[in-house]
Amino acid sequence: MAKTVIVVVDGFGVGAMPDAGTLRPGDLAADTCGHVLDHARTALGRPLRLPVLGALGLGLVHPHPDLARRTHLPVAAGRAALGYPGADTFAGHQTMMGADFSRVTVARLADHIDEVTEALTAAGHRAERLDGRPLLVVDGTVLVHDNLEADPGINWNASGRLDDLAFDGPGGILAIARTVRAVAPVARVIAVGGHADGPLPSYVRPGDGETVGLDTPATGFYRNPGLQVRHLGAPLDHTRQLPELAARAGIPVTLAGKAADILVCGPARRHPAVDTADVLAHTLDAVRAGGDALVVANVQETDLAGHQQDTGRYGRLLEQVDAGLAALVALLAGPGDRLIVTGDHGNDPAIGHSHHTREYVPVLIHRPGADGVELLPDADSLADVGATAAVSLGLDPGGLAGGRPLRTGRRAA
C-alpha cells in the first residue's frame, strides 16, 4: 500500500525566475519566502516557526538564515521553474498534473471583444461596453473583464454581485461565464459572485499591459461572506493528467481545497474548501482512510494573503501549514509513501503590488525508507513534479502529456 500526497502552498515562491522582470522590472526582486521570513523577524521579533518545512529541506532550497540547513528526515529537495507562461494557479496546477498547455494563448479581452459580444448576444444576453472601455456589462449586472490578479492576458473573469443575480441557474453568473469560455482562447475564465461594498463599475480600473478589469480585492468580495467562484479551464486532454492516470489504475484520488475546483478527474473524491484548517483536515482524512491513494491539496489562503499584500497573515498561515504537515509526516511512514510540498507560482506580499510573481517554487519530497538527503537539480517545469509523483505511485509517467521524473541529485553535505 502506498500513498502519494501533493500539498500545493498556493503562491509560495522561493525567488524570482530570470524572466520575472519582463512585465514588471521590480519583480526581479520577488522572493515570497524570504520576504515573509524577514517580516516575521521585524514584526514578531522572532523567526517563523516552520520546523517541518525546515525538516523537509526548505533551507536547502532557500538560503534564508532563519531556515535550518540540515534535516533528519529522508528527503529530496530542489526547486522548479513554472514551465508555463505567466504566473497562474490554474495553469500551474494543470501543468503540474501533466497537461500540454501549448494551445493556450495569452490575450486581452480587448483583442476578442467583438467575438465575445456576438457569443453572448447569440445566447440571448444583452452585452455592451462599459463607458466605451474594453470590458462588457452583460444584462446590466455582470462584468466580463480582464483578470487583474494574474499577469495580463492569462485569465478573463465574469463577475457579478449576488444581490443582483444568482450565481447558478439559467442566466446566472456561471452561465454567462460558460458562454464566454466557449470562445475564449485564454487559460481560464473565472465566474465570481460575491457581496460587494458598492456598484461594481466603481471598482473598474486599468491594469498592466493595457488590460482593463475589476479590482476584485477592493470590491470586498474576498472579505465579505458568501463568495462563490468557479474556474472554467481551457480544453485539455485530462486523460493524460496524473489524477486520471491514477484513477484508471485503480488508485483512489482525493482533491482538496482549490484543487477540487480546478482539476478534472471523474472518480475523484472532492473536498472544495478555502479555510486552511479545512483543507488540511480533508487531506489528513484521505490519508487515514488507508490503502493506496493520490491526494492533491491546495492551500489557497496563502495566495489570498499575497493578493491582499498582508505579509503578517501570510506568515501566520505558513505556521498553520507547517503544523498540518507535521501530522502528514507522522502518517506517511510506509517505504512507498511520498509527501511532496510545492507551489504553483509566487505571490510576494512585499513586492508592492497585488499580482502573482513569477518565481521558482520549492519541491520538497519526504521519502520514508530512503537513505539520506538529496539535493535535486532545478526542474524545468512543474510537470516534472507530476511525473515524479507518477513514478512513486508505480505509474508510467509516459502516460502524461508532459513532464519527466526528477532524477537523483547529489547528496547534501
mmCIF file of C-alpha atoms in Angstrom:
data_model
loop_
_atom_site.group_PDB
_atom_site.id
_atom_site.type_symbol
_atom_site.label_atom_id
_atom_site.label_comp_id
_atom_site.label_asym_id
_atom_site.label_seq_id
_atom_site.Cartn_x
_atom_site.Cartn_y
_atom_site.Cartn_z
ATOM 1 C CA MET A 1 0.000 0.000 0.000
ATOM 2 C CA ALA A 2 1.465 3.385 -0.976
ATOM 3 C CA LYS A 3 0.182 6.910 -0.730
ATOM 4 C CA THR A 4 1.398 9.996 -2.561
ATOM 5 C CA VAL A 5 0.260 13.352 -1.192
ATOM 6 C CA ILE A 6 0.970 16.597 -3.053
ATOM 7 C CA VAL A 7 0.432 19.732 -0.971
ATOM 8 C CA VAL A 8 0.490 22.894 -3.076
ATOM 9 C CA VAL A 9 1.051 26.012 -0.979
ATOM 10 C CA ASP A 10 -0.593 28.491 -3.333
ATOM 11 C CA GLY A 11 1.605 31.459 -4.174
ATOM 12 C CA PHE A 12 4.695 30.132 -2.350
ATOM 13 C CA GLY A 13 7.749 31.138 -4.342
ATOM 14 C CA VAL A 14 11.422 30.946 -3.359
ATOM 15 C CA GLY A 15 12.915 33.614 -5.598
ATOM 16 C CA ALA A 16 12.448 35.239 -8.978
ATOM 17 C CA MET A 17 12.927 33.348 -12.208
ATOM 18 C CA PRO A 18 15.275 35.016 -14.736
ATOM 19 C CA ASP A 19 12.365 36.306 -16.832
ATOM 20 C CA ALA A 20 10.357 37.629 -13.869
ATOM 21 C CA GLY A 21 11.054 41.257 -14.790
ATOM 22 C CA THR A 22 9.743 41.086 -18.355
ATOM 23 C CA LEU A 23 6.409 42.650 -17.422
ATOM 24 C CA ARG A 24 7.357 44.417 -14.193
ATOM 25 C CA PRO A 25 11.102 45.040 -13.770
ATOM 26 C CA GLY A 26 10.712 45.233 -9.993
ATOM 27 C CA ASP A 27 9.606 41.606 -9.919
ATOM 28 C CA LEU A 28 13.219 40.536 -10.346
ATOM 29 C CA ALA A 29 13.425 41.192 -6.587
ATOM 30 C CA ALA A 30 10.465 38.903 -5.833
ATOM 31 C CA ASP A 31 11.062 36.397 -3.043
ATOM 32 C CA THR A 32 7.855 35.366 -1.328
ATOM 33 C CA CYS A 33 9.505 33.028 1.145
ATOM 34 C CA GLY A 34 12.363 35.350 2.054
ATOM 35 C CA HIS A 35 10.262 38.481 2.454
ATOM 36 C CA VAL A 36 7.701 36.709 4.642
ATOM 37 C CA LEU A 37 10.511 35.414 6.872
ATOM 38 C CA ASP A 38 12.097 38.879 7.030
ATOM 39 C CA HIS A 39 8.788 40.439 8.058
ATOM 40 C CA ALA A 40 8.355 37.975 10.917
ATOM 41 C CA ARG A 41 11.742 38.950 12.330
ATOM 42 C CA THR A 42 10.751 42.619 12.275
ATOM 43 C CA ALA A 43 7.106 42.359 13.316
ATOM 44 C CA LEU A 44 7.294 39.466 15.776
ATOM 45 C CA GLY A 45 10.854 39.735 16.957
ATOM 46 C CA ARG A 46 11.334 36.019 16.269
ATOM 47 C CA PRO A 47 11.669 33.666 13.313
ATOM 48 C CA LEU A 48 8.590 31.976 11.930
ATOM 49 C CA ARG A 49 8.096 28.555 13.492
ATOM 50 C CA LEU A 50 8.491 26.253 10.491
ATOM 51 C CA PRO A 51 10.174 23.129 11.880
ATOM 52 C CA VAL A 52 8.567 20.704 9.440
ATOM 53 C CA LEU A 53 9.203 22.765 6.324
ATOM 54 C CA GLY A 54 12.766 23.034 7.588
ATOM 55 C CA ALA A 55 12.971 19.283 8.120
ATOM 56 C CA LEU A 56 11.598 18.749 4.611
ATOM 57 C CA GLY A 57 14.535 20.711 3.215
ATOM 58 C CA LEU A 58 13.240 24.240 2.636
ATOM 59 C CA GLY A 59 16.521 25.608 3.994
ATOM 60 C CA LEU A 60 18.417 23.575 1.416
ATOM 61 C CA VAL A 61 16.449 25.343 -1.332
ATOM 62 C CA HIS A 62 16.308 28.864 0.092
ATOM 63 C CA PRO A 63 19.368 30.448 1.796
ATOM 64 C CA HIS A 64 17.463 32.443 4.421
ATOM 65 C CA PRO A 65 19.281 32.421 7.794
ATOM 66 C CA ASP A 66 16.092 31.533 9.665
ATOM 67 C CA LEU A 67 15.811 28.200 7.852
ATOM 68 C CA ALA A 68 17.703 25.145 9.026
ATOM 69 C CA ARG A 69 20.386 23.816 6.685
ATOM 70 C CA ARG A 70 20.220 20.249 7.991
ATOM 71 C CA THR A 71 17.412 17.754 8.316
ATOM 72 C CA HIS A 72 16.964 14.392 9.994
ATOM 73 C CA LEU A 73 14.250 13.287 7.549
ATOM 74 C CA PRO A 74 14.939 11.269 4.378
ATOM 75 C CA VAL A 75 14.107 13.945 1.815
ATOM 76 C CA ALA A 76 14.929 15.111 -1.679
ATOM 77 C CA ALA A 77 14.830 18.894 -2.018
ATOM 78 C CA GLY A 78 15.038 21.191 -5.004
ATOM 79 C CA ARG A 79 13.113 23.837 -6.862
ATOM 80 C CA ALA A 80 11.141 24.008 -10.093
ATOM 81 C CA ALA A 81 10.661 26.590 -12.802
ATOM 82 C CA LEU A 82 6.994 27.071 -13.632
ATOM 83 C CA GLY A 83 7.017 25.700 -17.154
ATOM 84 C CA TYR A 84 4.071 27.782 -18.382
ATOM 85 C CA PRO A 85 3.583 31.458 -19.366
ATOM 86 C CA GLY A 86 2.973 33.999 -16.622
ATOM 87 C CA ALA A 87 2.149 33.025 -13.050
ATOM 88 C CA ASP A 88 -1.278 31.489 -12.570
ATOM 89 C CA THR A 89 -2.919 28.952 -10.261
ATOM 90 C CA PHE A 90 -4.971 27.180 -12.918
ATOM 91 C CA ALA A 91 -2.091 26.913 -15.366
ATOM 92 C CA GLY A 92 0.237 25.894 -12.548
ATOM 93 C CA HIS A 93 -1.931 23.019 -11.381
ATOM 94 C CA GLN A 94 -2.746 21.796 -14.875
ATOM 95 C CA THR A 95 0.946 21.846 -15.776
ATOM 96 C CA MET A 96 1.849 20.069 -12.534
ATOM 97 C CA MET A 97 -0.619 17.314 -13.345
ATOM 98 C CA GLY A 98 0.992 16.805 -16.768
ATOM 99 C CA ALA A 99 -1.123 18.916 -19.135
ATOM 100 C CA ASP A 100 0.007 20.174 -22.528
ATOM 101 C CA PHE A 101 -0.554 23.944 -22.490
ATOM 102 C CA SER A 102 0.874 24.630 -25.937
ATOM 103 C CA ARG A 103 -2.525 25.551 -27.467
ATOM 104 C CA VAL A 104 -3.474 28.074 -24.804
ATOM 105 C CA THR A 105 -2.765 31.686 -25.736
ATOM 106 C CA VAL A 106 -2.294 34.931 -23.840
ATOM 107 C CA ALA A 107 -4.837 37.559 -24.923
ATOM 108 C CA ARG A 108 -6.578 40.647 -23.593
ATOM 109 C CA LEU A 109 -10.367 40.749 -23.725
ATOM 110 C CA ALA A 110 -9.993 43.795 -25.983
ATOM 111 C CA ASP A 111 -8.446 41.549 -28.648
ATOM 112 C CA HIS A 112 -11.595 39.379 -28.815
ATOM 113 C CA ILE A 113 -14.352 41.628 -27.504
ATOM 114 C CA ASP A 114 -16.418 41.540 -30.703
ATOM 115 C CA GLU A 115 -16.361 37.737 -30.775
ATOM 116 C CA VAL A 116 -17.357 37.557 -27.098
ATOM 117 C CA THR A 117 -20.145 40.093 -27.625
ATOM 118 C CA GLU A 118 -21.522 38.057 -30.533
ATOM 119 C CA ALA A 119 -21.475 34.858 -28.473
ATOM 120 C CA LEU A 120 -23.301 36.478 -25.565
ATOM 121 C CA THR A 121 -25.871 38.049 -27.877
ATOM 122 C CA ALA A 122 -26.475 34.720 -29.617
ATOM 123 C CA ALA A 123 -27.085 33.167 -26.186
ATOM 124 C CA GLY A 124 -29.839 35.713 -25.504
ATOM 125 C CA HIS A 125 -27.904 38.191 -23.383
ATOM 126 C CA ARG A 126 -27.538 41.938 -23.722
ATOM 127 C CA ALA A 127 -23.847 42.840 -23.844
ATOM 128 C CA GLU A 128 -22.370 46.331 -24.189
ATOM 129 C CA ARG A 129 -19.140 48.078 -23.403
ATOM 130 C CA LEU A 130 -18.850 49.944 -20.116
ATOM 131 C CA ASP A 131 -18.431 53.629 -20.986
ATOM 132 C CA GLY A 132 -16.731 52.665 -24.232
ATOM 133 C CA ARG A 133 -13.955 50.775 -22.437
ATOM 134 C CA PRO A 134 -12.826 47.261 -23.482
ATOM 135 C CA LEU A 135 -14.949 45.320 -20.997
ATOM 136 C CA LEU A 136 -18.568 44.259 -21.132
ATOM 137 C CA VAL A 137 -21.653 44.752 -18.990
ATOM 138 C CA VAL A 138 -23.937 41.761 -19.501
ATOM 139 C CA ASP A 139 -27.652 42.080 -18.788
ATOM 140 C CA GLY A 140 -26.890 45.282 -16.902
ATOM 141 C CA THR A 141 -25.298 43.426 -13.984
ATOM 142 C CA VAL A 142 -22.345 41.134 -14.771
ATOM 143 C CA LEU A 143 -18.945 42.454 -15.833
ATOM 144 C CA VAL A 144 -16.857 40.441 -18.286
ATOM 145 C CA HIS A 145 -13.319 41.730 -17.985
ATOM 146 C CA ASP A 146 -9.593 41.083 -17.880
ATOM 147 C CA ASN A 147 -8.434 39.428 -14.690
ATOM 148 C CA LEU A 148 -6.138 41.916 -12.954
ATOM 149 C CA GLU A 149 -4.755 39.493 -10.365
ATOM 150 C CA ALA A 150 -2.806 37.364 -12.837
ATOM 151 C CA ASP A 151 -0.409 38.553 -15.493
ATOM 152 C CA PRO A 152 -2.122 40.329 -18.415
ATOM 153 C CA GLY A 153 -3.957 38.079 -20.829
ATOM 154 C CA ILE A 154 -3.805 34.915 -18.740
ATOM 155 C CA ASN A 155 -7.411 34.872 -17.475
ATOM 156 C CA TRP A 156 -10.745 36.618 -18.002
ATOM 157 C CA ASN A 157 -13.462 36.987 -15.360
ATOM 158 C CA ALA A 158 -17.249 37.173 -15.312
ATOM 159 C CA SER A 159 -18.037 38.984 -12.057
ATOM 160 C CA GLY A 160 -21.386 39.797 -10.509
ATOM 161 C CA ARG A 161 -22.976 40.825 -7.241
ATOM 162 C CA LEU A 162 -25.099 38.098 -5.697
ATOM 163 C CA ASP A 163 -27.524 40.817 -4.592
ATOM 164 C CA ASP A 164 -28.257 41.435 -8.295
ATOM 165 C CA LEU A 165 -28.108 37.978 -9.830
ATOM 166 C CA ALA A 166 -27.859 34.318 -8.794
ATOM 167 C CA PHE A 167 -24.580 32.510 -9.290
ATOM 168 C CA ASP A 168 -26.112 29.310 -10.704
ATOM 169 C CA GLY A 169 -29.123 28.715 -12.898
ATOM 170 C CA PRO A 170 -30.231 29.972 -16.322
ATOM 171 C CA GLY A 171 -28.925 33.460 -16.998
ATOM 172 C CA GLY A 172 -26.787 33.435 -13.850
ATOM 173 C CA ILE A 173 -23.161 34.468 -13.455
ATOM 174 C CA LEU A 174 -21.875 30.966 -14.143
ATOM 175 C CA ALA A 175 -23.987 30.599 -17.294
ATOM 176 C CA ILE A 176 -22.573 33.869 -18.634
ATOM 177 C CA ALA A 177 -19.030 32.697 -17.849
ATOM 178 C CA ARG A 178 -19.656 29.443 -19.714
ATOM 179 C CA THR A 179 -20.745 31.336 -22.808
ATOM 180 C CA VAL A 180 -17.530 33.372 -22.642
ATOM 181 C CA ARG A 181 -15.482 30.213 -22.085
ATOM 182 C CA ALA A 182 -16.807 28.720 -25.321
ATOM 183 C CA VAL A 183 -14.998 31.378 -27.393
ATOM 184 C CA ALA A 184 -12.124 32.394 -25.090
ATOM 185 C CA PRO A 185 -8.560 31.421 -26.109
ATOM 186 C CA VAL A 186 -7.107 32.049 -22.623
ATOM 187 C CA ALA A 187 -6.215 29.525 -19.933
ATOM 188 C CA ARG A 188 -9.117 30.271 -17.629
ATOM 189 C CA VAL A 189 -12.449 32.068 -17.467
ATOM 190 C CA ILE A 190 -13.428 32.615 -13.840
ATOM 191 C CA ALA A 191 -17.007 33.062 -12.669
ATOM 192 C CA VAL A 192 -17.045 35.180 -9.499
ATOM 193 C CA GLY A 193 -20.071 36.043 -7.402
ATOM 194 C CA GLY A 194 -19.972 37.865 -4.100
ATOM 195 C CA HIS A 195 -21.199 40.682 -1.947
ATOM 196 C CA ALA A 196 -19.524 43.976 -2.817
ATOM 197 C CA ASP A 197 -19.247 47.191 -0.861
ATOM 198 C CA GLY A 198 -20.661 49.180 -3.790
ATOM 199 C CA PRO A 199 -21.558 49.061 -7.501
ATOM 200 C CA LEU A 200 -19.032 47.022 -9.454
ATOM 201 C CA PRO A 201 -18.348 49.676 -12.132
ATOM 202 C CA SER A 202 -16.889 51.905 -9.421
ATOM 203 C CA TYR A 203 -14.086 49.345 -8.925
ATOM 204 C CA VAL A 204 -13.061 49.104 -12.587
ATOM 205 C CA ARG A 205 -9.503 50.237 -13.269
ATOM 206 C CA PRO A 206 -6.741 49.810 -15.845
ATOM 207 C CA GLY A 207 -4.209 47.031 -15.303
ATOM 208 C CA ASP A 208 -0.819 46.153 -16.702
ATOM 209 C CA GLY A 209 -0.360 45.516 -20.413
ATOM 210 C CA GLU A 210 -3.302 47.741 -21.424
ATOM 211 C CA THR A 211 -5.824 45.493 -19.680
ATOM 212 C CA VAL A 212 -8.997 46.793 -18.016
ATOM 213 C CA GLY A 213 -10.825 44.943 -15.300
ATOM 214 C CA LEU A 214 -12.392 44.768 -11.887
ATOM 215 C CA ASP A 215 -10.228 45.376 -8.820
ATOM 216 C CA THR A 216 -11.704 42.315 -7.125
ATOM 217 C CA PRO A 217 -9.934 42.671 -3.739
ATOM 218 C CA ALA A 218 -11.164 46.279 -3.498
ATOM 219 C CA THR A 219 -14.806 45.245 -4.053
ATOM 220 C CA GLY A 220 -14.941 43.406 -0.734
ATOM 221 C CA PHE A 221 -15.698 40.077 -2.408
ATOM 222 C CA TYR A 222 -12.825 38.347 -0.588
ATOM 223 C CA ARG A 223 -13.616 39.978 2.749
ATOM 224 C CA ASN A 224 -17.399 39.624 2.790
ATOM 225 C CA PRO A 225 -19.081 36.224 3.316
ATOM 226 C CA GLY A 226 -20.756 34.236 0.567
ATOM 227 C CA LEU A 227 -18.059 34.300 -2.124
ATOM 228 C CA GLN A 228 -18.692 31.798 -4.956
ATOM 229 C CA VAL A 229 -16.063 31.026 -7.586
ATOM 230 C CA ARG A 230 -15.910 28.562 -10.469
ATOM 231 C CA HIS A 231 -12.829 28.118 -12.630
ATOM 232 C CA LEU A 232 -13.553 27.202 -16.246
ATOM 233 C CA GLY A 233 -10.367 25.950 -17.822
ATOM 234 C CA ALA A 234 -9.261 25.723 -21.425
ATOM 235 C CA PRO A 235 -9.990 22.401 -23.137
ATOM 236 C CA LEU A 236 -7.196 19.988 -22.196
ATOM 237 C CA ASP A 237 -6.676 16.241 -22.527
ATOM 238 C CA HIS A 238 -7.342 15.389 -18.890
ATOM 239 C CA THR A 239 -6.945 11.686 -19.640
ATOM 240 C CA ARG A 240 -3.210 12.412 -19.834
ATOM 241 C CA GLN A 241 -3.002 14.038 -16.420
ATOM 242 C CA LEU A 242 -1.949 12.436 -13.140
ATOM 243 C CA PRO A 243 -5.383 12.157 -11.435
ATOM 244 C CA GLU A 244 -6.975 10.348 -14.375
ATOM 245 C CA LEU A 245 -3.880 8.175 -14.833
ATOM 246 C CA ALA A 246 -4.092 7.126 -11.170
ATOM 247 C CA ALA A 247 -7.841 6.551 -11.270
ATOM 248 C CA ARG A 248 -7.554 4.272 -14.307
ATOM 249 C CA ALA A 249 -5.009 2.211 -12.383
ATOM 250 C CA GLY A 250 -7.498 1.748 -9.551
ATOM 251 C CA ILE A 251 -5.836 4.219 -7.176
ATOM 252 C CA PRO A 252 -8.346 6.316 -5.203
ATOM 253 C CA VAL A 253 -7.928 10.051 -5.911
ATOM 254 C CA THR A 254 -8.803 12.854 -3.500
ATOM 255 C CA LEU A 255 -8.744 16.545 -4.448
ATOM 256 C CA ALA A 256 -8.863 19.020 -1.569
ATOM 257 C CA GLY A 257 -9.135 22.786 -1.421
ATOM 258 C CA LYS A 258 -8.850 24.739 -4.663
ATOM 259 C CA ALA A 259 -7.525 21.608 -6.365
ATOM 260 C CA ALA A 260 -11.075 20.242 -6.176
ATOM 261 C CA ASP A 261 -12.298 23.235 -8.198
ATOM 262 C CA ILE A 262 -9.711 23.292 -10.965
ATOM 263 C CA LEU A 263 -8.566 19.704 -11.567
ATOM 264 C CA VAL A 264 -10.568 17.195 -13.594
ATOM 265 C CA CYS A 265 -10.954 13.571 -12.546
ATOM 266 C CA GLY A 266 -14.305 11.819 -12.827
ATOM 267 C CA PRO A 267 -13.963 9.305 -9.963
ATOM 268 C CA ALA A 268 -12.176 11.670 -7.560
ATOM 269 C CA ARG A 269 -13.409 12.465 -4.090
ATOM 270 C CA ARG A 270 -13.703 16.254 -3.983
ATOM 271 C CA HIS A 271 -13.461 18.457 -0.911
ATOM 272 C CA PRO A 272 -13.505 22.117 -2.043
ATOM 273 C CA ALA A 273 -12.522 24.481 0.763
ATOM 274 C CA VAL A 274 -10.803 27.818 1.274
ATOM 275 C CA ASP A 275 -10.151 27.746 5.027
ATOM 276 C CA THR A 276 -6.680 26.291 5.609
ATOM 277 C CA ALA A 277 -7.771 24.187 8.589
ATOM 278 C CA ASP A 278 -10.491 22.590 6.463
ATOM 279 C CA VAL A 279 -8.087 21.833 3.598
ATOM 280 C CA LEU A 280 -5.612 20.197 5.960
ATOM 281 C CA ALA A 281 -8.367 18.220 7.704
ATOM 282 C CA HIS A 282 -9.656 16.836 4.400
ATOM 283 C CA THR A 283 -6.104 15.898 3.409
ATOM 284 C CA LEU A 284 -5.455 14.063 6.666
ATOM 285 C CA ASP A 285 -8.788 12.236 6.441
ATOM 286 C CA ALA A 286 -7.906 10.987 2.961
ATOM 287 C CA VAL A 287 -4.566 9.639 4.199
ATOM 288 C CA ARG A 288 -6.136 7.980 7.236
ATOM 289 C CA ALA A 289 -8.606 6.137 5.001
ATOM 290 C CA GLY A 290 -5.940 3.539 4.272
ATOM 291 C CA GLY A 291 -4.868 1.806 1.090
ATOM 292 C CA ASP A 292 -3.228 3.236 -1.994
ATOM 293 C CA ALA A 293 -4.042 6.887 -2.629
ATOM 294 C CA LEU A 294 -3.242 10.015 -4.589
ATOM 295 C CA VAL A 295 -4.148 13.174 -2.701
ATOM 296 C CA VAL A 296 -3.696 16.637 -4.219
ATOM 297 C CA ALA A 297 -4.427 19.539 -1.873
ATOM 298 C CA ASN A 298 -4.202 23.285 -2.439
ATOM 299 C CA VAL A 299 -3.786 25.740 0.434
ATOM 300 C CA GLN A 300 -5.375 28.847 -1.069
ATOM 301 C CA GLU A 301 -5.268 31.317 1.803
ATOM 302 C CA THR A 302 -1.548 31.995 1.347
ATOM 303 C CA ASP A 303 -2.332 33.209 -2.162
ATOM 304 C CA LEU A 304 -5.141 35.411 -0.840
ATOM 305 C CA ALA A 305 -2.731 36.915 1.718
ATOM 306 C CA GLY A 306 -0.346 37.695 -1.133
ATOM 307 C CA HIS A 307 -3.088 39.424 -3.119
ATOM 308 C CA GLN A 308 -4.014 41.414 -0.012
ATOM 309 C CA GLN A 309 -0.319 42.289 0.469
ATOM 310 C CA ASP A 310 -0.649 41.100 4.056
ATOM 311 C CA THR A 311 2.800 39.760 4.915
ATOM 312 C CA GLY A 312 1.893 39.079 8.519
ATOM 313 C CA ARG A 313 -1.117 36.959 7.609
ATOM 314 C CA TYR A 314 0.979 35.056 5.089
ATOM 315 C CA GLY A 315 3.453 34.173 7.825
ATOM 316 C CA ARG A 316 0.738 33.003 10.221
ATOM 317 C CA LEU A 317 -0.694 30.794 7.504
ATOM 318 C CA LEU A 318 2.716 29.243 6.836
ATOM 319 C CA GLU A 319 2.942 28.321 10.507
ATOM 320 C CA GLN A 320 -0.519 26.745 10.280
ATOM 321 C CA VAL A 321 0.519 24.783 7.189
ATOM 322 C CA ASP A 322 3.656 23.625 8.969
ATOM 323 C CA ALA A 323 1.587 22.189 11.824
ATOM 324 C CA GLY A 324 -0.578 20.309 9.325
ATOM 325 C CA LEU A 325 2.491 18.942 7.567
ATOM 326 C CA ALA A 326 3.709 17.547 10.890
ATOM 327 C CA ALA A 327 0.617 15.362 11.083
ATOM 328 C CA LEU A 328 1.069 14.228 7.465
ATOM 329 C CA VAL A 329 4.712 13.285 8.023
ATOM 330 C CA ALA A 330 3.660 11.176 11.001
ATOM 331 C CA LEU A 331 1.027 9.337 8.946
ATOM 332 C CA LEU A 332 3.118 8.790 5.811
ATOM 333 C CA ALA A 333 5.579 6.300 7.197
ATOM 334 C CA GLY A 334 5.477 3.416 4.711
ATOM 335 C CA PRO A 335 8.512 2.886 2.451
ATOM 336 C CA GLY A 336 6.413 3.601 -0.646
ATOM 337 C CA ASP A 337 4.715 6.708 0.748
ATOM 338 C CA ARG A 338 5.596 10.156 -0.545
ATOM 339 C CA LEU A 339 4.785 13.675 0.611
ATOM 340 C CA ILE A 340 5.547 16.368 -1.968
ATOM 341 C CA VAL A 341 5.300 20.005 -0.876
ATOM 342 C CA THR A 342 5.492 22.599 -3.625
ATOM 343 C CA GLY A 343 3.898 25.780 -5.018
ATOM 344 C CA ASP A 344 2.263 26.890 -8.245
ATOM 345 C CA HIS A 345 3.843 30.376 -8.588
ATOM 346 C CA GLY A 346 4.900 33.196 -6.275
ATOM 347 C CA ASN A 347 2.769 35.897 -4.673
ATOM 348 C CA ASP A 348 5.166 38.154 -2.827
ATOM 349 C CA PRO A 349 3.126 40.269 -0.390
ATOM 350 C CA ALA A 350 6.023 42.714 -0.006
ATOM 351 C CA ILE A 351 6.674 43.390 -3.701
ATOM 352 C CA GLY A 352 4.409 46.459 -3.883
ATOM 353 C CA HIS A 353 1.518 45.154 -5.997
ATOM 354 C CA SER A 354 -1.210 42.531 -5.681
ATOM 355 C CA HIS A 355 -0.254 40.349 -8.676
ATOM 356 C CA HIS A 356 1.264 36.908 -8.706
ATOM 357 C CA THR A 357 5.034 36.890 -9.071
ATOM 358 C CA ARG A 358 6.943 34.643 -11.453
ATOM 359 C CA GLU A 359 9.179 32.687 -9.070
ATOM 360 C CA TYR A 360 10.745 29.293 -8.699
ATOM 361 C CA VAL A 361 8.822 27.085 -6.288
ATOM 362 C CA PRO A 362 10.183 24.559 -3.796
ATOM 363 C CA VAL A 363 9.987 20.833 -4.445
ATOM 364 C CA LEU A 364 10.306 19.089 -1.081
ATOM 365 C CA ILE A 365 9.853 15.307 -1.143
ATOM 366 C CA HIS A 366 9.611 13.220 2.029
ATOM 367 C CA ARG A 367 10.667 9.641 1.219
ATOM 368 C CA PRO A 368 10.194 7.231 4.142
ATOM 369 C CA GLY A 369 12.640 4.367 3.908
ATOM 370 C CA ALA A 370 15.055 6.220 1.646
ATOM 371 C CA ASP A 371 18.654 6.801 2.596
ATOM 372 C CA GLY A 372 19.921 10.278 3.412
ATOM 373 C CA VAL A 373 19.173 13.708 1.980
ATOM 374 C CA GLU A 374 19.462 14.571 -1.700
ATOM 375 C CA LEU A 375 19.639 17.915 -3.483
ATOM 376 C CA LEU A 376 17.670 17.805 -6.707
ATOM 377 C CA PRO A 377 18.663 19.743 -9.836
ATOM 378 C CA ASP A 378 16.301 22.525 -10.868
ATOM 379 C CA ALA A 379 13.271 21.146 -12.678
ATOM 380 C CA ASP A 380 12.437 22.783 -15.998
ATOM 381 C CA SER A 381 8.707 22.614 -15.343
ATOM 382 C CA LEU A 382 6.113 21.849 -12.701
ATOM 383 C CA ALA A 383 5.159 18.958 -14.973
ATOM 384 C CA ASP A 384 8.248 17.189 -13.618
ATOM 385 C CA VAL A 385 6.592 17.145 -10.189
ATOM 386 C CA GLY A 386 3.611 15.244 -11.594
ATOM 387 C CA ALA A 387 5.874 12.818 -13.444
ATOM 388 C CA THR A 388 7.809 12.174 -10.231
ATOM 389 C CA ALA A 389 4.559 11.530 -8.363
ATOM 390 C CA ALA A 390 3.507 9.086 -11.088
ATOM 391 C CA VAL A 391 6.658 7.043 -10.526
ATOM 392 C CA SER A 392 6.060 6.994 -6.769
ATOM 393 C CA LEU A 393 2.618 5.515 -7.448
ATOM 394 C CA GLY A 394 4.042 2.849 -9.750
ATOM 395 C CA LEU A 395 2.571 4.510 -12.853
ATOM 396 C CA ASP A 396 4.215 5.087 -16.224
ATOM 397 C CA PRO A 397 4.994 8.839 -16.452
ATOM 398 C CA GLY A 398 4.919 8.434 -20.234
ATOM 399 C CA GLY A 399 1.138 8.417 -19.891
ATOM 400 C CA LEU A 400 1.246 12.119 -19.055
ATOM 401 C CA ALA A 401 1.227 14.778 -21.766
ATOM 402 C CA GLY A 402 4.291 16.443 -20.250
ATOM 403 C CA GLY A 403 6.985 16.150 -17.609
ATOM 404 C CA ARG A 404 9.985 13.988 -16.759
ATOM 405 C CA PRO A 405 10.652 12.356 -13.374
ATOM 406 C CA LEU A 406 13.154 14.207 -11.232
ATOM 407 C CA ARG A 407 16.360 12.204 -11.163
ATOM 408 C CA THR A 408 18.580 11.601 -8.186
ATOM 409 C CA GLY A 409 20.564 14.667 -7.217
ATOM 410 C CA ARG A 410 23.733 14.976 -5.182
ATOM 411 C CA ARG A 411 23.936 14.136 -1.516
ATOM 412 C CA ALA A 412 23.545 17.047 0.877
ATOM 413 C CA ALA A 413 26.572 17.780 2.995
#
